[in-house]
Coordinates of C-alpha atoms and ligand atoms in Angstrom, one line a residue:
M1 CA 118.8 153.6 10.9
S2 CA 117.9 150.2 12.2
T3 CA 119.1 147.0 10.5
E4 CA 118.1 147.0 6.8
L5 CA 115.3 144.7 6.1
A6 CA 115.7 142.5 3.0
I7 CA 111.9 142.1 2.7
E8 CA 109.1 144.1 4.3
T9 CA 105.4 143.7 3.6
T10 CA 102.5 145.4 5.1
G11 CA 98.9 144.2 4.6
L12 CA 99.8 142.3 1.5
V13 CA 96.7 140.9 -0.2
K14 CA 96.0 138.7 -3.2
V15 CA 92.5 137.7 -4.2
F16 CA 91.5 135.0 -6.6
G17 CA 87.8 135.4 -7.3
E18 CA 86.2 135.0 -3.9
N19 CA 89.3 133.5 -2.4
R20 CA 91.6 135.8 -0.3
A21 CA 94.7 133.6 -0.9
V22 CA 96.9 136.1 0.8
D23 CA 94.8 138.1 3.3
G24 CA 96.9 140.9 4.8
I25 CA 100.4 139.6 5.5
D26 CA 103.0 141.7 7.3
L27 CA 106.5 140.4 7.1
A28 CA 109.9 141.8 8.2
V29 CA 112.8 139.7 7.0
P30 CA 116.2 140.7 8.4
T31 CA 119.1 140.8 5.8
G32 CA 121.4 137.8 5.8
T33 CA 119.2 135.3 7.4
V34 CA 117.0 132.4 6.5
Y35 CA 113.4 133.3 7.2
G36 CA 110.9 130.4 7.3
V37 CA 107.3 130.8 6.0
L38 CA 105.5 127.8 7.4
G39 CA 102.0 126.7 6.5
P40 CA 99.9 123.8 5.3
N41 CA 98.7 123.2 1.7
G42 CA 96.8 126.2 0.3
A43 CA 98.0 128.6 3.1
G44 CA 99.1 131.1 0.5
K45 CA 102.9 130.6 0.6
T46 CA 103.5 130.3 -3.1
T47 CA 101.1 133.2 -3.8
A48 CA 103.0 135.4 -1.3
V49 CA 106.4 134.4 -2.7
R50 CA 105.3 135.1 -6.3
M51 CA 104.2 138.6 -5.4
L52 CA 107.6 139.2 -3.7
A53 CA 109.4 137.9 -6.7
T54 CA 107.4 140.3 -8.9
L55 CA 105.7 137.5 -10.8
L56 CA 102.2 138.3 -9.5
R57 CA 100.7 141.7 -8.8
P58 CA 99.4 142.3 -5.3
D59 CA 95.7 143.4 -4.9
G60 CA 96.4 145.3 -1.7
G61 CA 99.1 146.3 0.7
T62 CA 102.8 146.9 -0.1
A63 CA 105.8 144.8 -0.4
R64 CA 109.4 146.0 -0.6
V65 CA 112.7 144.2 -1.3
F66 CA 115.6 146.2 0.0
G67 CA 113.3 149.2 0.1
K68 CA 112.2 148.8 -3.5
D69 CA 108.5 148.4 -4.2
V70 CA 107.7 145.2 -6.0
V71 CA 105.2 146.9 -8.2
K72 CA 106.6 150.4 -8.8
D73 CA 110.2 149.3 -8.8
A74 CA 109.8 145.8 -10.2
D75 CA 112.9 146.0 -12.3
A76 CA 115.1 147.0 -9.4
V77 CA 113.6 144.2 -7.3
R78 CA 114.1 141.7 -10.1
S79 CA 117.7 142.5 -10.4
R80 CA 118.3 141.4 -6.8
V81 CA 116.1 138.4 -6.3
S82 CA 115.9 134.8 -7.6
L83 CA 113.2 132.2 -7.2
T84 CA 113.4 128.5 -7.1
G85 CA 109.8 127.5 -7.6
Q86 CA 107.8 124.7 -6.2
Y87 CA 107.5 123.6 -9.9
A88 CA 110.9 124.0 -11.4
S89 CA 112.0 125.8 -14.5
V90 CA 115.0 124.1 -15.9
D91 CA 114.6 122.5 -19.4
E92 CA 114.0 118.7 -19.0
D93 CA 115.5 117.9 -22.4
L94 CA 118.8 119.6 -21.8
T95 CA 121.6 118.1 -19.6
G96 CA 122.4 119.6 -16.2
S97 CA 125.5 121.3 -17.7
E98 CA 123.7 122.6 -20.8
N99 CA 121.0 124.1 -18.6
L100 CA 123.4 126.0 -16.4
I101 CA 125.5 127.2 -19.3
L102 CA 122.4 128.4 -21.2
L103 CA 121.2 130.3 -18.2
G104 CA 124.6 131.8 -17.7
R105 CA 124.6 133.0 -21.3
L106 CA 121.1 134.5 -20.8
L107 CA 122.4 136.3 -17.8
G108 CA 125.1 137.8 -20.0
H109 CA 128.1 135.8 -19.1
S110 CA 130.7 135.0 -21.8
K111 CA 130.8 131.4 -23.0
P112 CA 133.9 130.4 -21.0
A113 CA 132.6 132.2 -17.9
A114 CA 129.3 130.5 -18.2
R115 CA 131.0 127.1 -18.5
D116 CA 133.3 127.8 -15.5
R117 CA 130.4 128.8 -13.3
A118 CA 128.4 125.8 -14.4
D119 CA 131.2 123.4 -13.6
Q120 CA 131.7 125.1 -10.3
L121 CA 128.0 124.8 -9.3
L122 CA 127.7 121.2 -10.6
D123 CA 130.7 120.3 -8.5
G124 CA 129.5 122.1 -5.4
F125 CA 126.1 120.5 -5.7
G126 CA 127.4 117.0 -6.2
L127 CA 126.2 116.8 -9.8
S128 CA 129.4 116.5 -11.7
D129 CA 128.8 112.9 -12.6
A130 CA 125.3 113.7 -13.8
A131 CA 126.4 116.9 -15.7
G132 CA 126.0 115.2 -19.1
R133 CA 122.7 113.6 -18.4
Q134 CA 119.3 115.0 -19.5
V135 CA 117.5 116.5 -16.5
K136 CA 114.4 114.4 -17.2
N137 CA 116.5 111.4 -16.1
Y138 CA 117.5 113.0 -12.8
S139 CA 116.2 111.8 -9.4
G140 CA 114.0 114.1 -7.4
G141 CA 116.9 115.1 -5.2
M142 CA 119.2 115.8 -8.1
R143 CA 116.4 117.7 -9.8
R144 CA 115.9 120.0 -6.8
R145 CA 119.7 120.6 -6.6
I146 CA 120.0 121.6 -10.2
D147 CA 117.0 123.9 -9.7
I148 CA 118.7 125.7 -6.9
A149 CA 122.0 125.8 -8.8
A150 CA 120.2 127.5 -11.7
S151 CA 118.7 130.1 -9.3
I152 CA 122.0 131.1 -7.8
L153 CA 124.1 131.4 -11.0
N154 CA 124.3 135.0 -10.3
T155 CA 124.5 135.2 -6.5
P156 CA 121.2 136.9 -5.7
D157 CA 120.7 139.1 -2.7
V158 CA 117.5 137.4 -1.9
L159 CA 116.7 133.8 -2.8
F160 CA 113.1 132.5 -2.6
L161 CA 113.0 128.8 -2.1
D162 CA 109.5 127.5 -2.4
E163 CA 109.2 124.1 -0.7
P164 CA 112.7 123.1 -1.7
T165 CA 112.6 119.6 -0.1
T166 CA 109.0 118.5 -0.5
G167 CA 109.0 114.9 -1.6
L168 CA 112.7 114.3 -1.0
D169 CA 114.2 111.5 1.0
P170 CA 116.0 112.3 4.2
R171 CA 119.5 112.2 2.6
S172 CA 118.5 114.5 -0.3
R173 CA 116.8 116.8 2.1
N174 CA 120.0 117.1 4.1
Q175 CA 121.9 117.9 0.9
V176 CA 119.5 120.7 0.1
W177 CA 119.8 122.0 3.7
D178 CA 123.6 122.1 3.4
I179 CA 123.2 124.1 0.1
V180 CA 120.8 126.6 1.8
R181 CA 123.3 127.0 4.6
A182 CA 126.1 127.6 2.1
V183 CA 124.0 130.1 0.2
V184 CA 123.3 132.1 3.4
A185 CA 127.0 131.9 4.4
H186 CA 127.7 133.8 1.2
G187 CA 125.5 136.7 2.4
T188 CA 122.2 135.9 0.5
T189 CA 119.0 136.3 2.4
V190 CA 116.8 133.3 2.0
L191 CA 113.0 133.2 2.3
L192 CA 112.1 129.6 2.5
T193 CA 108.6 128.2 2.4
T194 CA 108.0 124.8 3.9
Q195 CA 105.3 122.5 5.2
Y196 CA 107.9 120.8 7.4
L197 CA 108.4 122.1 10.9
D198 CA 111.7 120.3 11.3
E199 CA 113.0 122.1 8.2
A200 CA 112.1 125.5 9.6
D201 CA 113.6 124.4 12.9
Q202 CA 116.9 123.3 11.1
L203 CA 117.3 126.3 8.9
A204 CA 115.3 129.4 9.8
S205 CA 116.2 132.0 12.4
R206 CA 112.7 133.5 12.4
I207 CA 109.5 131.9 11.3
A208 CA 106.1 133.1 10.2
V209 CA 103.4 130.6 10.5
I210 CA 100.7 131.2 8.0
D211 CA 97.3 129.7 7.6
H212 CA 94.4 130.8 5.3
G213 CA 96.4 133.7 4.0
R214 CA 97.2 135.2 7.4
V215 CA 100.2 135.2 9.7
I216 CA 99.0 133.4 12.9
A217 CA 102.3 133.5 14.7
E218 CA 105.8 135.0 14.1
G219 CA 109.0 134.9 16.0
T220 CA 112.2 133.1 16.6
K221 CA 111.9 129.3 17.1
G222 CA 112.4 129.7 20.8
E223 CA 109.7 132.4 21.0
L224 CA 107.2 130.2 19.1
K225 CA 107.9 127.2 21.2
A226 CA 107.7 129.2 24.4
S227 CA 104.3 130.6 23.3
V228 CA 102.7 127.3 23.7
G229 CA 103.9 126.7 27.2
A230 CA 106.8 125.5 29.3
G231 CA 107.2 122.1 27.8
T232 CA 105.7 118.7 27.5
V233 CA 106.0 115.9 30.0
H234 CA 106.2 112.4 28.4
V235 CA 105.8 109.4 30.7
R236 CA 106.0 105.7 30.0
L237 CA 104.8 103.3 32.6
R238 CA 105.9 99.8 33.3
E239 CA 102.3 98.5 33.3
A240 CA 99.3 99.6 31.2
G241 CA 97.0 98.7 34.1
Q242 CA 98.3 101.6 36.1
R243 CA 97.7 104.2 33.5
A244 CA 94.3 105.4 34.6
E245 CA 95.6 106.0 38.1
A246 CA 98.8 107.6 36.8
Q247 CA 96.8 110.0 34.7
K248 CA 94.9 111.2 37.8
V249 CA 98.0 111.5 39.9
L250 CA 99.8 113.5 37.2
A251 CA 96.9 115.8 36.4
L252 CA 96.7 116.7 40.1
A253 CA 100.5 117.1 40.5
L254 CA 101.0 119.1 37.3
N255 CA 97.6 120.9 37.5
T256 CA 96.9 120.4 33.8
D257 CA 95.2 118.0 31.5
V258 CA 97.0 114.7 30.9
Q259 CA 96.5 112.9 27.6
T260 CA 96.7 109.2 26.9
E261 CA 98.4 108.1 23.8
A262 CA 97.9 105.2 21.3
D263 CA 100.8 103.4 23.1
P264 CA 98.9 101.9 26.1
V265 CA 101.7 102.8 28.6
A266 CA 102.2 106.4 27.5
L267 CA 100.9 109.7 28.9
T268 CA 101.7 113.3 27.9
A269 CA 100.9 116.6 29.5
R270 CA 101.6 120.1 28.2
M271 CA 102.7 122.3 31.0
E272 CA 101.4 125.9 31.3
G273 CA 103.7 128.9 31.7
Q274 CA 106.9 130.0 30.0
S275 CA 109.8 127.7 29.1
S276 CA 112.1 130.1 31.0
D277 CA 110.3 129.1 34.2
R278 CA 112.5 127.1 36.5
G279 CA 109.2 126.0 38.0
A280 CA 108.4 123.6 35.2
A281 CA 111.3 121.3 36.0
E282 CA 110.6 121.4 39.7
Q283 CA 107.0 120.7 39.2
A284 CA 107.8 117.8 36.9
G285 CA 110.2 116.4 39.5
R286 CA 107.4 116.6 42.2
A287 CA 105.0 114.8 39.8
L288 CA 107.5 112.0 39.3
A289 CA 108.0 111.6 43.1
E290 CA 104.2 111.5 43.5
L291 CA 103.9 108.7 41.0
A292 CA 106.5 106.7 42.9
R293 CA 104.7 107.4 46.2
C294 CA 101.5 105.9 44.7
G295 CA 103.4 102.8 43.8
I296 CA 103.3 103.5 40.0
T297 CA 106.4 102.2 38.2
V298 CA 107.7 104.6 35.6
D299 CA 110.0 103.4 32.9
N300 CA 110.7 106.7 31.3
F301 CA 110.0 110.3 32.2
S302 CA 111.0 113.3 30.3
L303 CA 110.3 117.1 30.2
G304 CA 111.0 118.5 26.8
Q305 CA 110.6 121.8 25.1
P306 CA 107.6 121.6 22.8
S307 CA 108.4 120.6 19.3
L308 CA 107.4 122.9 16.4
D309 CA 104.8 120.3 15.6
E310 CA 103.2 120.9 18.9
V311 CA 103.4 124.6 18.3
F312 CA 101.8 124.3 15.0
L313 CA 99.0 122.1 16.3
A314 CA 98.4 124.4 19.2
L315 CA 98.3 127.5 16.9
T316 CA 95.9 126.0 14.4
D317 CA 93.7 124.6 17.2
K318 CA 93.4 128.0 18.7
K319 CA 92.4 129.4 15.3
G320 CA 89.9 126.6 14.9
V321 CA 88.2 127.6 18.2
A322 CA 88.2 131.2 17.3
A323 CA 86.7 130.7 13.9
Ligands
ATP401 N1 96.4 131.3 -10.1 C1 95.5 131.0 -9.2 N2 94.2 131.1 -9.5 C2 93.2 130.9 -8.6 N3 93.4 130.4 -7.3 C3 94.7 130.3 -7.0 C4 95.8 130.5 -7.9 N4 97.0 130.3 -7.2 C5 96.6 129.9 -6.0 N5 95.3 129.9 -5.8 C6 94.6 129.6 -4.6 O1 95.1 130.4 -3.5 C7 95.3 129.6 -2.3 C8 96.7 129.7 -1.9 O2 97.5 128.9 -2.8 P1 99.0 128.8 -2.7 O3 99.5 128.0 -3.9 O4 99.6 130.1 -2.4 O5 99.2 127.9 -1.4 P2 100.5 127.2 -0.8 O6 100.6 127.7 0.6 O7 101.7 127.5 -1.7 O8 100.1 125.7 -0.8 P3 101.1 124.4 -1.1 O9 101.7 124.0 0.2 O10 100.1 123.4 -1.5 O11 102.0 124.7 -2.2 C9 94.7 128.3 -2.6 O12 93.4 128.2 -2.2 C10 94.8 128.1 -4.1 O13 93.8 127.3 -4.6
MG402 MG1 103.0 126.3 -2.8

């Protein structure tokens, strides 16, 4: 047998009226990893996750969690998964500690065991000081942390995190990221939805980009980045007056379109080919020499791997053209 998949879907569909919110999604999520599902508002992320977590019945296709069908074997699936929703589920009027103890009791733990586990999680999530405070008085970041704590009371085999950091400040996002890393280190498979490319970049080993209910790209971060070309050249000139000429020189030397940016001294060009190509660096070097030869002063010149942002824009552009 090949490596066991934690999640596998084929042709998964959910229709709301006329709207094919999830329109034939195939996913294969390896066990023990963070899998990123990346997509804009309305792409179908929450709908897909809700089907996988057995909260919503698919209209077509199949979805399995550790080989168990989410419809036919929903109980078996439920016993192994946990969901931290985009809109959370803890009780606002209870304190952090009360919420966790209550959930622990509902999961069948004895009172002392529930209390111990609650303390342990509150401590691990930096919420000990806020343990006695009502959740409605928590900040957004604290709120997100208590939500995740609640969803891992019983260490699940698969944890669905639906946009766990939307609306959080950078420090709180980092705390949530650390929590996700810790959860995965314990052996849980995490399926994380996000609108943030840097979040997927930080956490996920594989990423599916979804748009309009379909997977438009899938792979490792490196594969996705490589799929949009060898890299991007960023140039900053000393003088804005030389930009038009520099644009022509670069376009010729790099044999690609060169874009001007809002910054009057900046130019960028996306290079064709694969990022494994040595050629890209050599060609960029020649382009730089050519600028110097033409008497154009360059303050800054860099060749970078495309960012996931560029990948995303390139992918959604392509789709726009095809549509
Ligand atoms: N219960 C529902 N009834 C009708 N339409 C729905 C329902 N839930 C979602 N939709 C529609 O399905 C589509 C996908 O929504 P979904 O919530 O899955 O997107 P999302 O990727 O999670 O977006 P966001 O990033 O905004 O959370 C949207 O067009 C949405 O309006
Ligand atoms: Mg959503």
